[in-house]
Amino acid sequence: MNAKQIHRFVQHYLESTDCQIIEKSPAHFKVKLSPLADRILTNRPYYWGFVDRTGAEPETMSFLFVTDKERYDRAQEEQAGAEPDQTDAALARSFGYVHGTTAGARMPREDLYYGSRRLEQLFEAARSGGSYVCLFQEPEARKSHPLQSTAYTPWLGVNLMVEFQCDRKREEIHSYGISLATGQVIEQFQERLAGMRMTPRLPPNIHIARSAITLHRAAGLVEQALEKKLRGYDYSWAQEAAERLEEEQQLIAHYYEALLSSAEEEQRAHIEAQFENRKAEIDWQYKPRVQTSAINCGIFHLAGID
């Protein structure tokens, strides 16, 4: 993940959580966190407990998020050596665009790079906050009477990760959509949504079709569809992994049995414990298995009755 990708992600997160971006460039953000982002990122439970108890106006923290350290530091050095009337020109040359001012303000600096603690925290916040959504398809330009109501169908959309694991690993992502009105199940649901404009607000002049199945039932239909699909796969890799597992178990058995046969009595318990631990490690590494997990899901209200 390069600096530009990190920068785009950070900007999207700050905007989606309604943070106040005081100053920005392609290399940094100076930002005053929103109450939501402050609760998630600053680890101040006692302060927010006080705010919740007393109803006091919250004072959120401000940060300098640096997404391209080399570029930002180079610009700061250039700015420090410039005359006062040359400062804006130096910033413009290095950054291209700067908004606002933070003169005299002191902010904690966080360098955001792949693997940094703060960026991992932002990733986790985005994952947990975006694991479930409720969206509506934006209607097209109306050609009918303004009082006419359009029917929308609620769909459960689920993105699933399938992991084929042994001493090697392969991953697949499957996207399913289930109509809560009819029970219809379709694959590649995410691709279908990609061509639509969605909004979190209920559009005017629409009505939602009544759900005929529950979310629990819809989730069961997804499991059945995925299980049926996986049954048709070639699992020769699992047989090969099982054979490698057997070979590895035989090798370590031969090694430790030789040790045990020549070990003194006081050493046997320690060697046997090592043997059991090694067998467990080999079993975990080579044993073939298929694991599935939900990445995210949501309720998507789409035009029409499907």
mmCIF file of C-alpha atoms in Angstrom:
data_model
loop_
_atom_site.group_PDB
_atom_site.id
_atom_site.type_symbol
_atom_site.label_atom_id
_atom_site.label_comp_id
_atom_site.label_asym_id
_atom_site.label_seq_id
_atom_site.Cartn_x
_atom_site.Cartn_y
_atom_site.Cartn_z
ATOM 1 C CA MET A 1 0.000 0.000 0.000
ATOM 2 C CA ASN A 2 1.709 3.186 -1.155
ATOM 3 C CA ALA A 3 1.480 6.735 0.204
ATOM 4 C CA LYS A 4 -1.191 7.825 -2.296
ATOM 5 C CA GLN A 5 -3.449 4.902 -1.414
ATOM 6 C CA ILE A 6 -2.995 5.586 2.302
ATOM 7 C CA HIS A 7 -3.793 9.260 1.726
ATOM 8 C CA ARG A 8 -7.023 8.449 -0.138
ATOM 9 C CA PHE A 9 -8.096 6.008 2.567
ATOM 10 C CA VAL A 10 -7.417 8.479 5.387
ATOM 11 C CA GLN A 11 -9.302 11.271 3.617
ATOM 12 C CA HIS A 12 -12.272 8.985 2.991
ATOM 13 C CA TYR A 13 -12.313 7.932 6.650
ATOM 14 C CA LEU A 14 -12.089 11.507 7.942
ATOM 15 C CA GLU A 15 -14.866 12.687 5.637
ATOM 16 C CA SER A 16 -17.144 9.738 6.365
ATOM 17 C CA THR A 17 -16.843 10.348 10.139
ATOM 18 C CA ASP A 18 -17.507 14.112 9.741
ATOM 19 C CA CYS A 19 -14.091 15.224 10.986
ATOM 20 C CA GLN A 20 -13.110 18.864 10.398
ATOM 21 C CA ILE A 21 -10.134 18.956 8.027
ATOM 22 C CA ILE A 22 -8.340 22.191 8.947
ATOM 23 C CA GLU A 23 -5.466 21.871 6.509
ATOM 24 C CA LYS A 24 -4.526 19.307 3.914
ATOM 25 C CA SER A 25 -2.062 18.526 1.180
ATOM 26 C CA PRO A 26 -1.099 15.388 -0.753
ATOM 27 C CA ALA A 27 1.231 14.573 2.170
ATOM 28 C CA HIS A 28 -0.712 15.435 5.327
ATOM 29 C CA PHE A 29 -3.937 16.358 7.105
ATOM 30 C CA LYS A 30 -4.418 18.645 10.074
ATOM 31 C CA VAL A 31 -7.753 17.611 11.472
ATOM 32 C CA LYS A 32 -10.065 18.185 14.410
ATOM 33 C CA LEU A 33 -11.776 14.894 15.129
ATOM 34 C CA SER A 34 -15.522 14.536 15.237
ATOM 35 C CA PRO A 35 -17.022 13.158 18.476
ATOM 36 C CA LEU A 36 -17.485 9.784 16.767
ATOM 37 C CA ALA A 37 -13.868 9.584 15.569
ATOM 38 C CA ASP A 38 -12.544 10.859 18.897
ATOM 39 C CA ARG A 39 -14.379 8.106 20.789
ATOM 40 C CA ILE A 40 -12.915 5.488 18.442
ATOM 41 C CA LEU A 41 -9.344 6.726 18.058
ATOM 42 C CA THR A 42 -8.230 8.476 21.258
ATOM 43 C CA ASN A 43 -8.947 5.912 23.988
ATOM 44 C CA ARG A 44 -10.461 8.419 26.438
ATOM 45 C CA PRO A 45 -13.268 6.415 28.068
ATOM 46 C CA TYR A 46 -13.235 8.451 31.303
ATOM 47 C CA TYR A 47 -13.540 11.745 29.452
ATOM 48 C CA TRP A 48 -16.389 10.499 27.265
ATOM 49 C CA GLY A 49 -18.049 8.941 30.294
ATOM 50 C CA PHE A 50 -17.978 12.393 31.932
ATOM 51 C CA VAL A 51 -19.434 14.004 28.786
ATOM 52 C CA ASP A 52 -22.210 11.418 28.625
ATOM 53 C CA ARG A 53 -23.076 11.826 32.322
ATOM 54 C CA THR A 54 -23.068 15.616 32.444
ATOM 55 C CA GLY A 55 -24.113 16.504 28.911
ATOM 56 C CA ALA A 56 -21.123 18.830 28.610
ATOM 57 C CA GLU A 57 -20.077 20.117 25.199
ATOM 58 C CA PRO A 58 -17.316 17.740 24.041
ATOM 59 C CA GLU A 59 -13.875 19.082 23.169
ATOM 60 C CA THR A 60 -12.358 16.706 20.646
ATOM 61 C CA MET A 61 -8.658 16.269 19.922
ATOM 62 C CA SER A 62 -6.754 17.532 16.895
ATOM 63 C CA PHE A 63 -4.043 15.628 15.028
ATOM 64 C CA LEU A 64 -1.473 16.042 12.313
ATOM 65 C CA PHE A 65 -1.713 12.916 10.132
ATOM 66 C CA VAL A 66 1.302 12.606 7.823
ATOM 67 C CA THR A 67 0.709 10.229 4.925
ATOM 68 C CA ASP A 68 3.982 10.888 3.059
ATOM 69 C CA LYS A 69 6.747 11.494 5.601
ATOM 70 C CA GLU A 70 9.574 12.290 3.177
ATOM 71 C CA ARG A 71 7.534 14.775 1.181
ATOM 72 C CA TYR A 72 6.085 16.455 4.259
ATOM 73 C CA ASP A 73 9.454 16.780 6.050
ATOM 74 C CA ARG A 74 11.094 18.138 2.893
ATOM 75 C CA ALA A 75 8.385 20.797 2.608
ATOM 76 C CA GLN A 76 8.774 21.737 6.269
ATOM 77 C CA GLU A 77 12.523 22.197 5.831
ATOM 78 C CA GLU A 78 11.925 24.362 2.779
ATOM 79 C CA GLN A 79 9.333 26.404 4.653
ATOM 80 C CA ALA A 80 11.658 26.894 7.645
ATOM 81 C CA GLY A 81 14.374 28.331 5.411
ATOM 82 C CA ALA A 82 12.055 30.628 3.492
ATOM 83 C CA GLU A 83 11.362 34.299 4.162
ATOM 84 C CA PRO A 84 7.920 34.987 5.689
ATOM 85 C CA ASP A 85 6.514 36.204 2.380
ATOM 86 C CA GLN A 86 7.895 33.118 0.636
ATOM 87 C CA THR A 87 6.202 30.602 2.947
ATOM 88 C CA ASP A 88 3.020 30.277 0.907
ATOM 89 C CA ALA A 89 5.004 29.816 -2.283
ATOM 90 C CA ALA A 90 7.135 27.091 -0.654
ATOM 91 C CA LEU A 91 4.054 25.256 0.522
ATOM 92 C CA ALA A 92 2.413 25.576 -2.876
ATOM 93 C CA ARG A 93 5.473 24.165 -4.646
ATOM 94 C CA SER A 94 5.696 21.182 -2.310
ATOM 95 C CA PHE A 95 2.046 20.415 -1.671
ATOM 96 C CA GLY A 96 0.088 21.905 -4.513
ATOM 97 C CA TYR A 97 -2.860 22.778 -2.287
ATOM 98 C CA VAL A 98 -3.185 23.885 1.312
ATOM 99 C CA HIS A 99 -6.426 24.956 2.961
ATOM 100 C CA GLY A 100 -6.878 26.948 6.111
ATOM 101 C CA THR A 101 -4.342 27.842 8.785
ATOM 102 C CA THR A 102 -3.211 26.419 12.091
ATOM 103 C CA ALA A 103 -0.721 29.091 13.100
ATOM 104 C CA GLY A 104 0.242 28.705 16.739
ATOM 105 C CA ALA A 105 -1.581 25.427 17.134
ATOM 106 C CA ARG A 106 0.221 22.397 18.536
ATOM 107 C CA MET A 107 -0.996 18.996 17.429
ATOM 108 C CA PRO A 108 0.208 15.468 18.075
ATOM 109 C CA ARG A 109 1.851 14.129 14.936
ATOM 110 C CA GLU A 110 1.069 10.652 13.618
ATOM 111 C CA ASP A 111 3.071 9.246 10.693
ATOM 112 C CA LEU A 112 0.752 6.925 8.779
ATOM 113 C CA TYR A 113 2.514 4.185 6.819
ATOM 114 C CA TYR A 114 1.651 0.578 6.129
ATOM 115 C CA GLY A 115 2.168 -1.299 9.387
ATOM 116 C CA SER A 116 1.996 1.753 11.664
ATOM 117 C CA ARG A 117 -0.074 1.434 14.817
ATOM 118 C CA ARG A 118 -2.355 4.376 14.043
ATOM 119 C CA LEU A 119 -3.051 3.262 10.464
ATOM 120 C CA GLU A 120 -3.919 -0.228 11.714
ATOM 121 C CA GLN A 121 -6.309 1.428 14.165
ATOM 122 C CA LEU A 122 -7.959 3.300 11.282
ATOM 123 C CA PHE A 123 -8.249 0.059 9.302
ATOM 124 C CA GLU A 124 -9.904 -1.683 12.242
ATOM 125 C CA ALA A 125 -12.267 1.252 12.821
ATOM 126 C CA ALA A 126 -13.269 1.185 9.147
ATOM 127 C CA ARG A 127 -13.800 -2.579 9.249
ATOM 128 C CA SER A 128 -15.951 -2.506 12.379
ATOM 129 C CA GLY A 129 -17.881 0.605 11.358
ATOM 130 C CA GLY A 130 -18.462 -0.572 7.798
ATOM 131 C CA SER A 131 -19.275 -4.219 8.504
ATOM 132 C CA TYR A 132 -23.004 -3.517 8.120
ATOM 133 C CA VAL A 133 -24.806 -0.897 6.015
ATOM 134 C CA CYS A 134 -28.377 -0.014 5.089
ATOM 135 C CA LEU A 135 -28.650 1.699 1.706
ATOM 136 C CA PHE A 136 -31.258 2.692 -0.877
ATOM 137 C CA GLN A 137 -30.876 2.831 -4.640
ATOM 138 C CA GLU A 138 -31.164 6.389 -5.852
ATOM 139 C CA PRO A 139 -34.144 6.651 -8.221
ATOM 140 C CA GLU A 140 -33.645 7.730 -11.799
ATOM 141 C CA ALA A 141 -35.022 11.001 -13.110
ATOM 142 C CA ARG A 142 -38.765 10.739 -12.755
ATOM 143 C CA LYS A 143 -40.889 10.507 -15.866
ATOM 144 C CA SER A 144 -44.096 9.530 -14.080
ATOM 145 C CA HIS A 145 -46.519 11.468 -11.944
ATOM 146 C CA PRO A 146 -44.802 12.983 -8.875
ATOM 147 C CA LEU A 147 -47.324 11.324 -6.584
ATOM 148 C CA GLN A 148 -46.705 7.855 -7.991
ATOM 149 C CA SER A 149 -44.871 5.508 -5.608
ATOM 150 C CA THR A 150 -42.137 3.124 -6.798
ATOM 151 C CA ALA A 151 -41.763 -0.319 -5.224
ATOM 152 C CA TYR A 152 -38.380 -1.237 -3.728
ATOM 153 C CA THR A 153 -37.288 -4.728 -2.697
ATOM 154 C CA PRO A 154 -35.019 -5.238 0.336
ATOM 155 C CA TRP A 155 -32.016 -7.480 -0.355
ATOM 156 C CA LEU A 156 -29.567 -8.978 2.113
ATOM 157 C CA GLY A 157 -26.100 -8.634 0.591
ATOM 158 C CA VAL A 158 -23.237 -10.679 2.044
ATOM 159 C CA ASN A 159 -19.562 -10.814 1.070
ATOM 160 C CA LEU A 160 -17.896 -14.029 2.189
ATOM 161 C CA MET A 161 -14.251 -15.048 2.440
ATOM 162 C CA VAL A 162 -13.470 -18.707 1.684
ATOM 163 C CA GLU A 163 -10.013 -19.918 2.735
ATOM 164 C CA PHE A 164 -8.526 -23.195 1.486
ATOM 165 C CA GLN A 165 -5.764 -23.948 3.969
ATOM 166 C CA CYS A 166 -3.006 -26.482 4.475
ATOM 167 C CA ASP A 167 0.735 -25.786 4.258
ATOM 168 C CA ARG A 168 -0.378 -23.584 1.363
ATOM 169 C CA LYS A 169 -3.245 -21.138 1.274
ATOM 170 C CA ARG A 170 -5.726 -19.823 -1.266
ATOM 171 C CA GLU A 171 -8.535 -17.327 -0.738
ATOM 172 C CA GLU A 172 -11.706 -16.513 -2.636
ATOM 173 C CA ILE A 173 -14.361 -13.848 -2.109
ATOM 174 C CA HIS A 174 -17.984 -14.683 -2.923
ATOM 175 C CA SER A 175 -20.758 -12.095 -2.986
ATOM 176 C CA TYR A 176 -24.394 -13.176 -2.580
ATOM 177 C CA GLY A 177 -27.648 -11.270 -2.623
ATOM 178 C CA ILE A 178 -30.926 -12.657 -1.256
ATOM 179 C CA SER A 179 -34.256 -11.011 -1.949
ATOM 180 C CA LEU A 180 -36.160 -10.760 1.311
ATOM 181 C CA ALA A 181 -39.385 -10.507 -0.691
ATOM 182 C CA THR A 182 -39.030 -13.633 -2.868
ATOM 183 C CA GLY A 183 -36.085 -15.612 -1.489
ATOM 184 C CA GLN A 184 -34.216 -15.396 -4.807
ATOM 185 C CA VAL A 185 -30.451 -15.904 -4.383
ATOM 186 C CA ILE A 186 -27.996 -14.420 -6.880
ATOM 187 C CA GLU A 187 -24.198 -14.505 -7.060
ATOM 188 C CA GLN A 188 -21.844 -11.595 -7.780
ATOM 189 C CA PHE A 189 -24.191 -9.264 -5.968
ATOM 190 C CA GLN A 190 -21.418 -6.752 -5.287
ATOM 191 C CA GLU A 191 -20.835 -6.399 -9.033
ATOM 192 C CA ARG A 192 -24.530 -5.643 -9.490
ATOM 193 C CA LEU A 193 -24.386 -2.918 -6.853
ATOM 194 C CA ALA A 194 -21.255 -1.379 -8.398
ATOM 195 C CA GLY A 195 -23.303 0.048 -11.249
ATOM 196 C CA MET A 196 -25.849 1.716 -8.959
ATOM 197 C CA ARG A 197 -25.874 4.986 -7.066
ATOM 198 C CA MET A 198 -26.770 4.352 -3.427
ATOM 199 C CA THR A 199 -27.799 6.625 -0.572
ATOM 200 C CA PRO A 200 -28.282 6.028 3.163
ATOM 201 C CA ARG A 201 -31.477 8.114 3.113
ATOM 202 C CA LEU A 202 -34.897 6.929 2.069
ATOM 203 C CA PRO A 203 -35.681 8.541 -1.314
ATOM 204 C CA PRO A 204 -39.050 10.259 -1.774
ATOM 205 C CA ASN A 205 -42.040 8.558 -3.404
ATOM 206 C CA ILE A 206 -40.997 4.946 -2.861
ATOM 207 C CA HIS A 207 -42.455 2.130 -0.828
ATOM 208 C CA ILE A 208 -40.695 -0.988 0.446
ATOM 209 C CA ALA A 209 -42.059 -4.397 -0.499
ATOM 210 C CA ARG A 210 -42.989 -6.535 2.476
ATOM 211 C CA SER A 211 -40.385 -9.114 3.461
ATOM 212 C CA ALA A 212 -41.515 -12.707 3.076
ATOM 213 C CA ILE A 213 -38.465 -14.291 4.738
ATOM 214 C CA THR A 214 -36.500 -13.407 7.852
ATOM 215 C CA LEU A 215 -32.843 -12.413 7.978
ATOM 216 C CA HIS A 216 -32.098 -15.710 9.720
ATOM 217 C CA ARG A 217 -33.699 -17.635 6.867
ATOM 218 C CA ALA A 218 -31.883 -15.502 4.290
ATOM 219 C CA ALA A 219 -28.542 -16.228 5.973
ATOM 220 C CA GLY A 220 -29.374 -19.931 5.821
ATOM 221 C CA LEU A 221 -30.029 -19.661 2.076
ATOM 222 C CA VAL A 222 -26.616 -18.074 1.620
ATOM 223 C CA GLU A 223 -24.950 -20.924 3.502
ATOM 224 C CA GLN A 224 -26.788 -23.484 1.369
ATOM 225 C CA ALA A 225 -25.816 -21.738 -1.884
ATOM 226 C CA LEU A 226 -22.149 -21.478 -0.890
ATOM 227 C CA GLU A 227 -22.022 -25.065 0.344
ATOM 228 C CA LYS A 228 -23.531 -26.297 -2.936
ATOM 229 C CA LYS A 229 -20.946 -24.321 -4.899
ATOM 230 C CA LEU A 230 -18.030 -25.627 -2.828
ATOM 231 C CA ARG A 231 -19.146 -29.235 -3.249
ATOM 232 C CA GLY A 232 -18.368 -28.957 -6.959
ATOM 233 C CA TYR A 233 -14.725 -27.975 -6.399
ATOM 234 C CA ASP A 234 -11.704 -30.173 -7.057
ATOM 235 C CA TYR A 235 -10.237 -31.215 -3.705
ATOM 236 C CA SER A 236 -7.199 -33.103 -4.966
ATOM 237 C CA TRP A 237 -5.121 -30.474 -3.152
ATOM 238 C CA ALA A 238 -6.570 -31.701 0.148
ATOM 239 C CA GLN A 239 -5.585 -35.309 -0.587
ATOM 240 C CA GLU A 240 -2.072 -34.171 -1.489
ATOM 241 C CA ALA A 241 -1.864 -32.119 1.719
ATOM 242 C CA ALA A 242 -3.025 -35.118 3.766
ATOM 243 C CA GLU A 243 -0.254 -37.196 2.203
ATOM 244 C CA ARG A 244 2.340 -34.526 3.065
ATOM 245 C CA LEU A 245 0.958 -34.436 6.601
ATOM 246 C CA GLU A 246 1.401 -38.193 6.939
ATOM 247 C CA GLU A 247 4.982 -37.983 5.667
ATOM 248 C CA GLU A 248 5.854 -35.189 8.112
ATOM 249 C CA GLN A 249 4.286 -37.059 11.035
ATOM 250 C CA GLN A 250 6.294 -40.166 10.175
ATOM 251 C CA LEU A 251 9.521 -38.152 10.016
ATOM 252 C CA ILE A 252 9.098 -36.533 13.409
ATOM 253 C CA ALA A 253 7.907 -39.843 14.914
ATOM 254 C CA HIS A 254 11.078 -41.532 13.681
ATOM 255 C CA TYR A 255 13.197 -38.693 15.122
ATOM 256 C CA TYR A 256 11.580 -38.549 18.562
ATOM 257 C CA GLU A 257 11.246 -42.299 18.979
ATOM 258 C CA ALA A 258 15.000 -42.568 18.509
ATOM 259 C CA LEU A 259 15.510 -39.855 21.126
ATOM 260 C CA LEU A 260 13.167 -41.539 23.594
ATOM 261 C CA SER A 261 14.810 -44.910 23.202
ATOM 262 C CA SER A 262 18.179 -43.491 24.253
ATOM 263 C CA ALA A 263 16.989 -40.870 26.764
ATOM 264 C CA GLU A 264 17.466 -41.155 30.485
ATOM 265 C CA GLU A 265 14.396 -41.441 32.655
ATOM 266 C CA GLU A 266 14.447 -37.847 33.894
ATOM 267 C CA GLN A 267 14.590 -36.570 30.286
ATOM 268 C CA ARG A 268 11.742 -38.653 28.896
ATOM 269 C CA ALA A 269 8.891 -36.441 30.141
ATOM 270 C CA HIS A 270 10.455 -33.352 28.567
ATOM 271 C CA ILE A 271 11.085 -35.101 25.231
ATOM 272 C CA GLU A 272 7.550 -36.542 25.153
ATOM 273 C CA ALA A 273 6.128 -33.037 25.709
ATOM 274 C CA GLN A 274 8.229 -31.724 22.832
ATOM 275 C CA PHE A 275 7.035 -34.616 20.663
ATOM 276 C CA GLU A 276 3.365 -33.852 21.338
ATOM 277 C CA ASN A 277 3.849 -30.143 20.690
ATOM 278 C CA ARG A 278 5.636 -30.849 17.420
ATOM 279 C CA LYS A 279 2.881 -33.232 16.283
ATOM 280 C CA ALA A 280 0.279 -30.542 17.016
ATOM 281 C CA GLU A 281 2.268 -27.948 15.055
ATOM 282 C CA ILE A 282 2.607 -30.251 12.047
ATOM 283 C CA ASP A 283 -1.079 -31.117 12.185
ATOM 284 C CA TRP A 284 -2.054 -27.420 12.243
ATOM 285 C CA GLN A 285 0.312 -26.589 9.380
ATOM 286 C CA TYR A 286 -0.530 -29.411 6.969
ATOM 287 C CA LYS A 287 -4.082 -30.536 7.815
ATOM 288 C CA PRO A 288 -6.378 -29.536 4.902
ATOM 289 C CA ARG A 289 -9.408 -27.453 5.819
ATOM 290 C CA VAL A 290 -11.871 -24.990 4.341
ATOM 291 C CA GLN A 291 -12.909 -21.995 6.426
ATOM 292 C CA THR A 292 -15.558 -19.419 5.599
ATOM 293 C CA SER A 293 -16.253 -16.068 7.228
ATOM 294 C CA ALA A 294 -18.415 -13.042 6.522
ATOM 295 C CA ILE A 295 -16.466 -9.929 5.544
ATOM 296 C CA ASN A 296 -19.405 -7.531 5.614
ATOM 297 C CA CYS A 297 -23.108 -7.406 4.866
ATOM 298 C CA GLY A 298 -25.983 -5.005 4.497
ATOM 299 C CA ILE A 299 -29.596 -4.420 3.559
ATOM 300 C CA PHE A 300 -29.905 -2.903 0.095
ATOM 301 C CA HIS A 301 -33.263 -1.575 -1.107
ATOM 302 C CA LEU A 302 -33.373 -1.866 -4.899
ATOM 303 C CA ALA A 303 -35.999 -0.715 -7.364
ATOM 304 C CA GLY A 304 -38.494 -3.342 -8.544
ATOM 305 C CA ILE A 305 -39.949 -6.518 -7.111
ATOM 306 C CA ASP A 306 -37.434 -9.379 -7.454
#
